[in-house]
Structure formats: C-alpha cells, structure tokens
C-alpha cells in the first residue's frame, strides 16, 4: 500500500510538471511600454503580434501586455493615428521599450505638450489633431469649425464661431484653455458681427472634446466641454498665415536652459470681402484683432508656472443700403425689396489674464492653482430703418414680363434702435489636486468666482405694414449684479491592473450667492476593453449636469429682470463603443454613442441668428435623445479624415397646455465630413473637403406660443473645397521659410442659399410671411502659410 502511494505521488508530480510546462508554453508574456520622442507615454497604440495576429491597446501609461504560445522571436507592429507605424522583432518573455515618432506633414501644426492633469484621454472624449485645423477650408478660419464636423455638434452659420451640442444652445458649452475658463462676447447678436473665437489655431497643441457625460472636475454646464492645451515650443518656430480675409503671425521659442517656453500669436480678420456676398448691399467695415501669449517657466523639477494673456478688439461698422430677397415656390413666388437708412456701430473689447501654478510634492501628489481675470467692455449703437415692398413675381417663361413684379402684396417698414453697453468683470480662483494611489487616481478641488456685471439695455424694434404696427421688442432698464460662485468636486478613478476596467465616480457642489441655490451633481463613468485583442471599448456614463443662470438668462422677453430664475438641471445617460481596427494596413477608429437627456427647470428661449432671448422663467421641462456615429482614420495614407453622423430629437413642454413641441435646436440629421486626399506620386498637392448637412430647424411667428416652432425651415448644406500645394526648403537662413503652403479655397462650392433667420411681415389682407435671411454665397479665398 505504501509503495502504491509512492508511485501515485510520483506520477502526479510528473503529470503536474508536464501540465505546468504546457501552460507556460502557451502563456509566454511580452510586456512593454511605448513613449514619444519626449519620453511621454502614448495611450491607445494598436499593438499587433505576428504571425499569431494577437493584438492589444496600450493603457494611459503607454504599457501593453501580450501572451503568446511560443517564446521564439516574433514581429511586433505598432500603429497610431498621430505617430508613424513602427515594427520590431522581439523575443517573448522580455520587456521592451519603444519610441514612436510623430507623423511629419507639411505644415505640421504644433507639438503635443507635456501635461499631467489632462494627459489621459477620458472616457468618451474625442481627441482632435490640431494639425487638421490648418487644412480645413472654412469661411472664417476659426478653430471651432473643425468641431462642427464632429457628431452631435451643430453649427448652421459659417459666419459665427458658436455651436450647439446634442440639443443644447450656444450658452451651454464649457471652454477651457490650459485650465482657464473662456467667455465669449455677451451682447453679440449676429454671426457677421462676431470676430474670431478665442482659440488661436497657431498656438493649439492638444484638444479634447466631450459631448456629454463628462467627469466631475470639468464644471457645470448642460451640453459639452472643450479642453484645449496651448503649445509649449521645443524649438524656435514662426508661422505667417495670410488670406483675403485676414491673417495671423505666430512666434514661439525656448531659452537656452530649456526651462522657459513662450509663444505669441497675433490675428487680424477683415471680412468685408465675405460680407459682400450677403443679400444686403452696403458698406461693411468689420475689423477684428487679437493678441495672445502663453509663457511657461519651469522652476526645478517639481514646479511650473504658466501665464496666459489675451486682448481682443472687435469693431463692426455697417451702413446697409438695399436688399432683395426672393422666396416661395414656383406656383407662388415672392420678392421683397428693401431700402435701408441708418447704420450699426458695434464695439466689443475683451481682455483676459490667467496664471497657472502647478507643483509636484512627490510622485504621487500634484497640485495646481489657477488665478484668472476677465474684463469685457461692449457697446452697441444702431439705428436702422428699412422700407420694403412685397410683390408677386411672374414665373411664366412665355410672358414678356417674366421675373417682374405683377402685384403688390404690401408696403411697410422695419425699424430697430439700440443703445446698449455692458461692463463685465470676472475673477476666478481654482485649485485642483491629484493623488496617485497605486493604479488609481483621487482628484479633488475647489473654485471661487466673483462676477460683476453692469448692463444698460435700451432697444426697441417694430414693424409697420399694411396699416398694422407691431412692436417686436422693447426694453429700457439697467442691471447691476455682483455675485459669488463657490464650487467643489471630488472624484476617484479606479483602473484595474490589466487595464480592462476603468471606473470614475465623482460629485460636484456649486453655490451661487445671487439665487442662494446649492447644487449637487453626482457623476459616474465606466469603460471596459473587450476581447483578447482589447480593440473594442464599451463605455457608459451618467450623472447630473446643472447650470446656474448668467445674467442673460435672468432677462425675460421684454427685457425685465426676474431674480427668481433658478438653475436648469439635467440627467445624462450615454452608452457608447469605440472599435479600433486596421484596414488597408492603416489604423482606424469607429465610435458610436446612444444618449438620452432629461431636463427640468428649463428656461425656454428663442434664437434669432445667434442671439438667444430667454423667457426668464423655469417653466418648462424637456428631453433629448439620439445617436452619434464617427469613423476616422487614414482613408488616404498619411492624411486623417472622418465621417460623422448625428441623429437627434429634442422637445420641450412649456406647460401652457400645448404639450411637447420642438426645441429651437431640434435638428433631426446632422452630417459632417472632413476628407483629405493627395496625388499618389506627389503628396505635396492636396485636396481638402469640409462638408456639412443639417435638416431644417423649427421656427414660428413671434409672440405666438401656441404656434412656437411649428414650422420647419430649409436644410443647411455647405461644401467648402481646398486645393493646396506645399513646398519644403532646406536652408539655415533665419528669414527664409522652411516650408510654404499655397491654397485656393472654393467656399460654399455648391452655391447653397442657406437661411439663418426669418423676418415676419404682413400683407394687405392680413397674411403673414416669413422672409428668409440668407447667409454667404459662393466665393474664392486664397491662403498662403509660411513656416520658419
């Protein structure tokens, strides 16, 4: 019995060793880390092991782990949209380190900057390569135009930098530059009056955008967050960008010690040429100039100080003369001819200063203090009267009076008067901390904002037609608000050791002294990397997003202040999937999102051009749901392109007995395409396409809540084409460029007559007509960019 027992134990030992050897043979582990040329980790690199075709993605620390059946030398291929594809022969069971080089293009944009607070791509965020903003053809050259090609983002006005996201309005989007909150002009009411958005394309280094379901640390708005990191140059560089609509000059550099980076950008825009394509003829004298500088100083190895300075001056003067608008159908065609008298003189001046101090107490604790201030002075002086004639047009091709007025429908006038001025001062202090606990991150912080607004509103407008006079708007009052906002947040990010699971749980508290309202907003985000290759990421995010009113939300439709207006509140539920794949030997990414938003205490509003007029109450409730899809990658080798599709439905109930009706931002379909191509034998000759399509937005007659948004406007469609040739030079002369880019842009290539708003008039028998106001027509633009 004892011998049998010994033999049995011996056989079991031999069997266990054999099984263990086989298991180990099938689980040889290859570990590694991927860095860029500045020794910073790169996340989401697609790693492929050949010939086994085993793949994975790197985590936020640039690390990856692969398991193979053999320990022999095998081929590893690394690919990423922003870096050159690299391959290496490696022996399994060893740890390797790989350095990827950033893809080099003509006009290679800006380098990704070292960052700790924003270095990790958050769950559900979209990363935008800043270099693509250079080749994107658009009417204004504004950075925000690249956002309009993303799913869920709507911008139906090529003259403006504003955008709406997933059923929200233009006031519901957060924008941060290097952690500093950015404000847009307060009084501007039309896209043609706007200059350029705050973001200077020449200075952009890294961009992240979230269309909903973002983390607690990013603040309190209802729709989206845009995080922009300005470039910190590693070498001396300069850019000169000139076009028929203006230009920009950029210079950046670094000192000899390498501890001081600086960049300065000057932009000037004169859109007289562009505005000359509008239906309204007259003298347009718009001028926009801004200067921005970002300086970064490193003190030792643990402390860093950043300074952001900006000064923007927008002067808009127009003297309208005449306008002729044709609308209707073939069976019922109308023409409205208008003669104007008067002028608009608008001045918007905004200055902003921000200091960002970050300090690493040790490798596990990092703190950052941000102090910023904004001063805005805005003046609007206008008095314009337009006398119009509305008539029927003869569309009979056989008639000798073809295209002539055959019957007068109405004669009248529109009158608008305004003397508005605003002084706004905002002081902000924001403190954030990061604590690294093994593989997890604890983040917490507090902020304090002091807002002082002194606004003098005096304006009115009326329509006089067919013995019928109607005052469309009248306001004459002052508002002087001084208030404090105090907010705090805490969030904890849990990352599993194998990087399969990521969970972020957090909450925000926000208090506004004016309304004495305290808001609590919990939020959760979760991501799971599926499969052996880990090339599919499932995402889920939910939470509360609440927005204290700014001074414009306090005004009702008659311009009166309602101090009882409270914060608007919403719940976001977002489920999504990111799938990374390789096609034609190049990396691609397919993203899809399903979302639902429920909103209460809603402050309804109407939109005219880009001016929002709120009801000044919390009387409504609303919802929005939809789906977003985007595929991006190298459809043409060496260039990134993408296709985006958004499907949206949003409605609100004013609780006046009319039930749910369409919100002003209810756009069912939104399609955005950014596509780049080049000659196969000459990549320096490129073609860029920027195409937008949006289904009709709702509108209705003014002052009729029962008919609010009951009609659907025309679709918005626009195609901008860019043709370019680039040249590269090898020289050591300071004043000779390293590269030269020459481009010809055909803007609104299809000649679409897009509508931005409607003017309502009445004929002699009481019929009301919505006369469309069109946007810019087709025109050519020439651009030249030199890099030094």
Coordinates of N, CA and C in Angstrom, one line a residue, residues 541-673:
X541 N -21.8 56.3 -19.2 CA -21.7 57.4 -18.4 C -23.1 58.0 -18.0
X542 N -23.2 58.4 -16.8 CA -24.4 59.0 -16.4 C -24.1 60.0 -15.2
X543 N -25.1 60.9 -15.0 CA -24.9 61.9 -14.0 C -25.8 63.1 -14.2
X544 N -25.7 64.0 -13.2 CA -26.5 65.2 -13.2 C -25.6 66.4 -13.7
X545 N -26.1 67.2 -14.5 CA -25.4 68.4 -15.0 C -26.4 69.6 -14.9
X546 N -25.9 70.6 -14.1 CA -26.8 71.7 -13.8 C -26.0 73.0 -14.0
X547 N -26.8 74.0 -14.4 CA -26.2 75.3 -14.9 C -26.9 76.5 -14.2
X548 N -26.1 77.2 -13.4 CA -26.6 78.4 -12.8 C -26.8 79.4 -14.0
X549 N -27.9 80.3 -13.9 CA -28.1 81.3 -15.0 C -27.0 82.3 -14.9
X550 N -26.6 82.8 -16.1 CA -25.8 84.0 -16.2 C -26.8 85.2 -16.4
X551 N -26.3 86.4 -16.6 CA -27.3 87.5 -16.5 C -28.3 87.5 -17.6
X552 N -27.9 86.9 -18.8 CA -28.9 86.9 -19.9 C -30.1 86.0 -19.6
X553 N -29.9 84.9 -18.9 CA -31.0 84.0 -18.5 C -32.0 84.7 -17.6
X554 N -31.5 85.8 -16.9 CA -32.4 86.4 -16.0 C -33.4 87.4 -16.7
X555 N -33.1 87.7 -17.9 CA -34.0 88.7 -18.6 C -35.1 87.9 -19.3
X556 N -36.3 88.4 -19.2 CA -37.5 87.8 -19.9 C -37.5 88.4 -21.3
X557 N -38.6 88.1 -22.1 CA -38.6 88.5 -23.5 C -38.9 90.0 -23.6
X558 N -39.3 90.7 -22.5 CA -39.5 92.1 -22.5 C -38.3 92.9 -22.0
X559 N -37.2 92.1 -21.7 CA -36.0 92.7 -21.1 C -36.0 93.0 -19.6
X560 N -37.1 92.6 -18.9 CA -37.1 92.8 -17.5 C -36.4 91.6 -16.8
X561 N -35.9 92.0 -15.6 CA -35.1 91.0 -14.8 C -36.0 90.2 -13.9
X562 N -35.8 88.9 -13.9 CA -36.5 88.1 -12.9 C -35.5 87.4 -12.0
X563 N -35.4 87.9 -10.8 CA -34.4 87.4 -9.8 C -34.7 86.0 -9.3
X564 N -35.9 85.5 -9.6 CA -36.3 84.2 -9.1 C -35.8 83.1 -10.0
X565 N -35.2 83.4 -11.1 CA -34.7 82.3 -12.1 C -33.7 81.4 -11.4
X566 N -33.9 80.1 -11.4 CA -33.0 79.1 -10.8 C -32.2 78.4 -11.9
X567 N -31.4 77.5 -11.4 CA -30.5 76.7 -12.3 C -31.4 75.8 -13.1
X568 N -30.9 75.5 -14.4 CA -31.5 74.5 -15.2 C -30.8 73.2 -14.8
X569 N -31.5 72.1 -14.8 CA -30.9 70.8 -14.4 C -31.2 69.7 -15.4
X570 N -30.3 68.8 -15.5 CA -30.5 67.7 -16.5 C -29.8 66.4 -16.0
X571 N -30.2 65.3 -16.5 CA -29.6 64.0 -16.3 C -29.1 63.5 -17.6
X572 N -27.8 63.1 -17.7 CA -27.3 62.5 -19.0 C -27.1 61.0 -18.8
X573 N -27.5 60.2 -19.8 CA -27.2 58.8 -19.8 C -26.6 58.5 -21.2
X574 N -25.4 58.1 -21.3 CA -24.7 57.9 -22.5 C -24.0 56.6 -22.5
X575 N -24.3 55.8 -23.6 CA -23.7 54.5 -23.8 C -23.0 54.5 -25.1
X576 N -21.8 54.0 -25.2 CA -21.0 54.1 -26.4 C -20.1 53.0 -26.6
X577 N -19.5 52.9 -27.8 CA -18.5 51.9 -28.1 C -17.4 52.5 -29.0
X578 N -16.2 52.2 -28.8 CA -15.1 52.6 -29.6 C -14.4 51.3 -30.1
X579 N -14.3 51.1 -31.4 CA -13.7 49.9 -32.0 C -12.5 50.3 -32.9
X580 N -11.3 49.8 -32.5 CA -10.1 50.1 -33.2 C -9.8 48.9 -34.2
X581 N -9.5 49.3 -35.4 CA -9.2 48.2 -36.4 C -8.2 48.7 -37.4
X582 N -7.7 47.8 -38.2 CA -6.8 48.1 -39.2 C -7.4 47.7 -40.6
X583 N -7.4 48.6 -41.5 CA -7.8 48.4 -42.9 C -6.8 49.0 -43.9
X584 N -6.5 48.2 -44.9 CA -5.5 48.6 -45.9 C -4.2 48.8 -45.2
X585 N -4.0 48.2 -44.1 CA -2.7 48.3 -43.4 C -2.6 49.6 -42.6
X586 N -3.7 50.3 -42.4 CA -3.7 51.6 -41.7 C -4.7 51.6 -40.5
X587 N -4.4 52.3 -39.5 CA -5.3 52.3 -38.3 C -6.6 53.1 -38.5
X588 N -7.7 52.6 -38.0 CA -9.0 53.3 -38.0 C -9.7 53.2 -36.6
X589 N -10.6 54.1 -36.4 CA -11.4 54.0 -35.2 C -12.9 54.3 -35.5
X590 N -13.8 53.4 -35.1 CA -15.2 53.6 -35.2 C -15.8 53.8 -33.9
X591 N -16.5 55.0 -33.7 CA -17.2 55.3 -32.5 C -18.7 55.5 -32.7
X592 N -19.4 55.0 -31.7 CA -20.9 55.2 -31.7 C -21.4 55.5 -30.3
X593 N -22.4 56.3 -30.2 CA -23.0 56.7 -28.9 C -24.5 56.7 -29.0
X594 N -25.1 56.2 -28.0 CA -26.6 56.4 -27.8 C -26.7 57.2 -26.5
X595 N -27.6 58.3 -26.5 CA -27.7 59.1 -25.4 C -29.2 59.5 -25.2
X596 N -29.4 59.9 -23.9 CA -30.7 60.4 -23.5 C -30.5 61.5 -22.4
X597 N -31.1 62.6 -22.6 CA -31.0 63.7 -21.6 C -32.4 64.1 -21.2
X598 N -32.7 64.2 -19.9 CA -33.9 64.7 -19.4 C -33.6 66.0 -18.7
X599 N -34.4 67.1 -18.9 CA -34.1 68.4 -18.3 C -35.3 68.9 -17.6
X600 N -35.1 69.5 -16.5 CA -36.2 70.2 -15.7 C -35.8 71.5 -15.3
X601 N -36.8 72.3 -14.8 CA -36.5 73.8 -14.5 C -35.9 74.5 -15.7
X602 N -36.4 74.1 -16.9 CA -35.8 74.6 -18.1 C -36.2 76.1 -18.4
X603 N -35.3 76.9 -18.8 CA -35.6 78.3 -19.1 C -35.7 78.3 -20.7
X604 N -36.9 78.4 -21.2 CA -37.1 78.3 -22.7 C -36.5 79.6 -23.3
X605 N -36.2 79.4 -24.6 CA -35.6 80.5 -25.3 C -35.9 80.4 -26.8
X606 N -35.7 81.5 -27.5 CA -35.8 81.6 -28.9 C -34.5 82.1 -29.5
X607 N -34.2 81.7 -30.7 CA -33.0 82.1 -31.4 C -33.2 82.9 -32.6
X608 N -32.6 84.0 -32.8 CA -32.6 84.8 -34.0 C -31.2 85.1 -34.4
X609 N -30.7 84.4 -35.5 CA -29.3 84.4 -35.9 C -28.5 83.7 -34.8
X610 N -27.7 84.4 -34.0 CA -27.0 83.7 -32.9 C -27.4 84.4 -31.6
X611 N -28.4 85.2 -31.6 CA -28.9 85.9 -30.4 C -30.0 85.0 -29.7
X612 N -29.8 84.8 -28.4 CA -30.7 84.0 -27.7 C -31.5 84.9 -26.8
X613 N -32.8 84.8 -26.9 CA -33.7 85.5 -26.0 C -34.5 84.5 -25.1
X614 N -34.2 84.6 -23.8 CA -34.8 83.6 -22.9 C -36.1 84.1 -22.4
X615 N -37.0 83.2 -21.9 CA -38.2 83.5 -21.3 C -38.0 84.1 -19.9
X616 N -36.9 83.8 -19.3 CA -36.7 84.3 -18.0 C -37.5 83.7 -16.9
X617 N -37.8 82.4 -17.1 CA -38.6 81.6 -16.2 C -38.0 80.2 -16.2
X618 N -38.4 79.4 -15.2 CA -38.1 77.9 -15.2 C -39.4 77.1 -15.4
X619 N -40.1 77.5 -16.4 CA -41.5 76.9 -16.6 C -41.5 75.6 -17.3
X620 N -40.4 75.2 -18.0 CA -40.5 74.1 -19.0 C -39.7 72.9 -18.5
X621 N -40.1 71.8 -19.1 CA -39.3 70.6 -19.0 C -39.0 70.1 -20.4
X622 N -38.0 69.3 -20.6 CA -37.6 68.9 -21.9 C -36.8 67.6 -21.9
X623 N -36.6 67.1 -23.1 CA -35.8 65.9 -23.3 C -35.1 65.9 -24.6
X624 N -34.0 65.1 -24.7 CA -33.3 65.0 -25.9 C -32.7 63.6 -26.0
X625 N -32.8 62.9 -27.1 CA -32.2 61.6 -27.3 C -31.7 61.5 -28.7
X626 N -30.8 60.6 -28.9 CA -30.3 60.4 -30.3 C -29.1 59.5 -30.3
X627 N -28.5 59.4 -31.5 CA -27.3 58.5 -31.7 C -26.3 59.3 -32.5
X628 N -25.0 59.1 -32.2 CA -23.9 59.7 -32.9 C -23.0 58.6 -33.4
X629 N -22.4 58.8 -34.6 CA -21.5 57.8 -35.2 C -20.4 58.6 -35.9
X630 N -19.2 58.0 -35.7 CA -18.0 58.6 -36.4 C -17.0 57.6 -36.7
X631 N -16.4 57.6 -37.9 CA -15.3 56.8 -38.3 C -14.2 57.7 -38.8
X632 N -13.0 57.5 -38.2 CA -11.9 58.3 -38.6 C -10.6 57.5 -38.8
X633 N -9.8 57.9 -39.6 CA -8.5 57.1 -39.9 C -7.9 57.6 -41.2
X634 N -6.9 56.9 -41.6 CA -6.2 57.2 -42.8 C -6.8 56.6 -44.0
X635 N -7.9 57.1 -44.5 CA -8.5 56.7 -45.7 C -7.6 56.8 -46.9
X636 N -6.8 57.9 -46.9 CA -5.7 58.1 -47.8 C -4.4 58.1 -46.9
X637 N -3.4 57.3 -47.3 CA -2.2 57.1 -46.4 C -1.6 58.4 -46.2
X638 N -1.3 58.7 -44.9 CA -0.6 59.9 -44.5 C -1.5 61.1 -44.1
X639 N -2.8 60.9 -44.3 CA -3.8 62.0 -44.0 C -4.9 61.4 -43.2
X640 N -5.4 62.2 -42.2 CA -6.5 61.7 -41.4 C -7.8 62.4 -41.9
X641 N -8.9 61.6 -42.1 CA -10.2 62.0 -42.5 C -11.2 61.4 -41.6
X642 N -12.4 61.9 -41.6 CA -13.5 61.3 -40.8 C -14.9 61.6 -41.4
X643 N -15.8 60.8 -41.1 CA -17.2 60.9 -41.4 C -18.0 60.9 -40.1
X644 N -18.9 61.8 -39.9 CA -19.7 61.9 -38.7 C -21.2 62.0 -39.0
X645 N -22.0 61.3 -38.2 CA -23.5 61.3 -38.4 C -24.1 61.5 -37.1
X646 N -25.0 62.5 -36.9 CA -25.8 62.6 -35.7 C -27.3 62.6 -36.0
X647 N -28.0 61.9 -35.1 CA -29.4 61.8 -35.2 C -30.0 62.3 -33.9
X648 N -30.9 63.3 -33.9 CA -31.3 63.9 -32.7 C -32.8 64.2 -32.7
X649 N -33.4 64.1 -31.6 CA -34.8 64.5 -31.4 C -34.8 65.2 -30.0
X650 N -35.3 66.5 -29.9 CA -35.4 67.2 -28.7 C -36.7 68.0 -28.7
X651 N -37.4 67.9 -27.6 CA -38.7 68.7 -27.4 C -38.8 69.2 -26.0
X652 N -39.7 70.2 -25.8 CA -39.9 70.8 -24.5 C -41.4 71.1 -24.3
X653 N -41.8 71.1 -23.1 CA -43.2 71.4 -22.7 C -43.2 72.7 -21.9
X654 N -43.8 73.7 -22.4 CA -43.9 75.0 -21.7 C -44.9 74.9 -20.6
X655 N -45.6 73.9 -20.5 CA -46.7 73.7 -19.5 C -47.7 74.8 -19.6
X656 N -48.1 75.1 -20.8 CA -49.2 76.1 -21.1 C -50.3 75.4 -21.8
X657 N -50.4 74.1 -21.8 CA -51.5 73.4 -22.4 C -51.2 72.9 -23.9
X658 N -50.0 73.2 -24.4 CA -49.8 72.8 -25.8 C -48.9 71.6 -25.9
X659 N -48.6 71.0 -24.8 CA -47.8 69.7 -24.8 C -46.4 70.0 -25.2
X660 N -45.7 68.9 -25.6 CA -44.3 68.9 -26.1 C -44.2 69.5 -27.5
X661 N -43.4 70.4 -27.7 CA -43.1 71.0 -29.0 C -41.6 71.0 -29.3
X662 N -41.2 71.1 -30.5 CA -39.8 71.1 -30.9 C -39.0 72.2 -30.2
X663 N -37.8 71.9 -29.8 CA -37.0 73.0 -29.2 C -36.3 73.7 -30.4
X664 N -35.8 74.9 -30.2 CA -35.2 75.6 -31.3 C -33.9 74.9 -31.9
X665 N -33.3 74.0 -31.2 CA -32.2 73.3 -31.7 C -32.5 71.9 -32.2
X666 N -33.8 71.6 -32.4 CA -34.2 70.2 -32.8 C -33.8 70.0 -34.3
X667 N -32.7 69.4 -34.5 CA -32.2 69.1 -35.9 C -32.1 67.6 -36.0
X668 N -32.9 67.0 -36.8 CA -33.0 65.5 -36.8 C -31.7 64.9 -37.3
X669 N -31.2 65.4 -38.4 CA -30.0 64.8 -39.0 C -28.9 65.8 -39.2
X670 N -27.7 65.4 -38.8 CA -26.5 66.3 -38.9 C -25.4 65.5 -39.4
X671 N -24.9 65.8 -40.6 CA -23.8 65.1 -41.2 C -22.6 66.0 -41.4
X672 N -21.4 65.5 -41.0 CA -20.2 66.2 -41.1 C -19.1 65.4 -41.7
X673 N -18.4 65.9 -42.7 CA -17.4 65.2 -43.4 C -16.1 66.1 -43.5

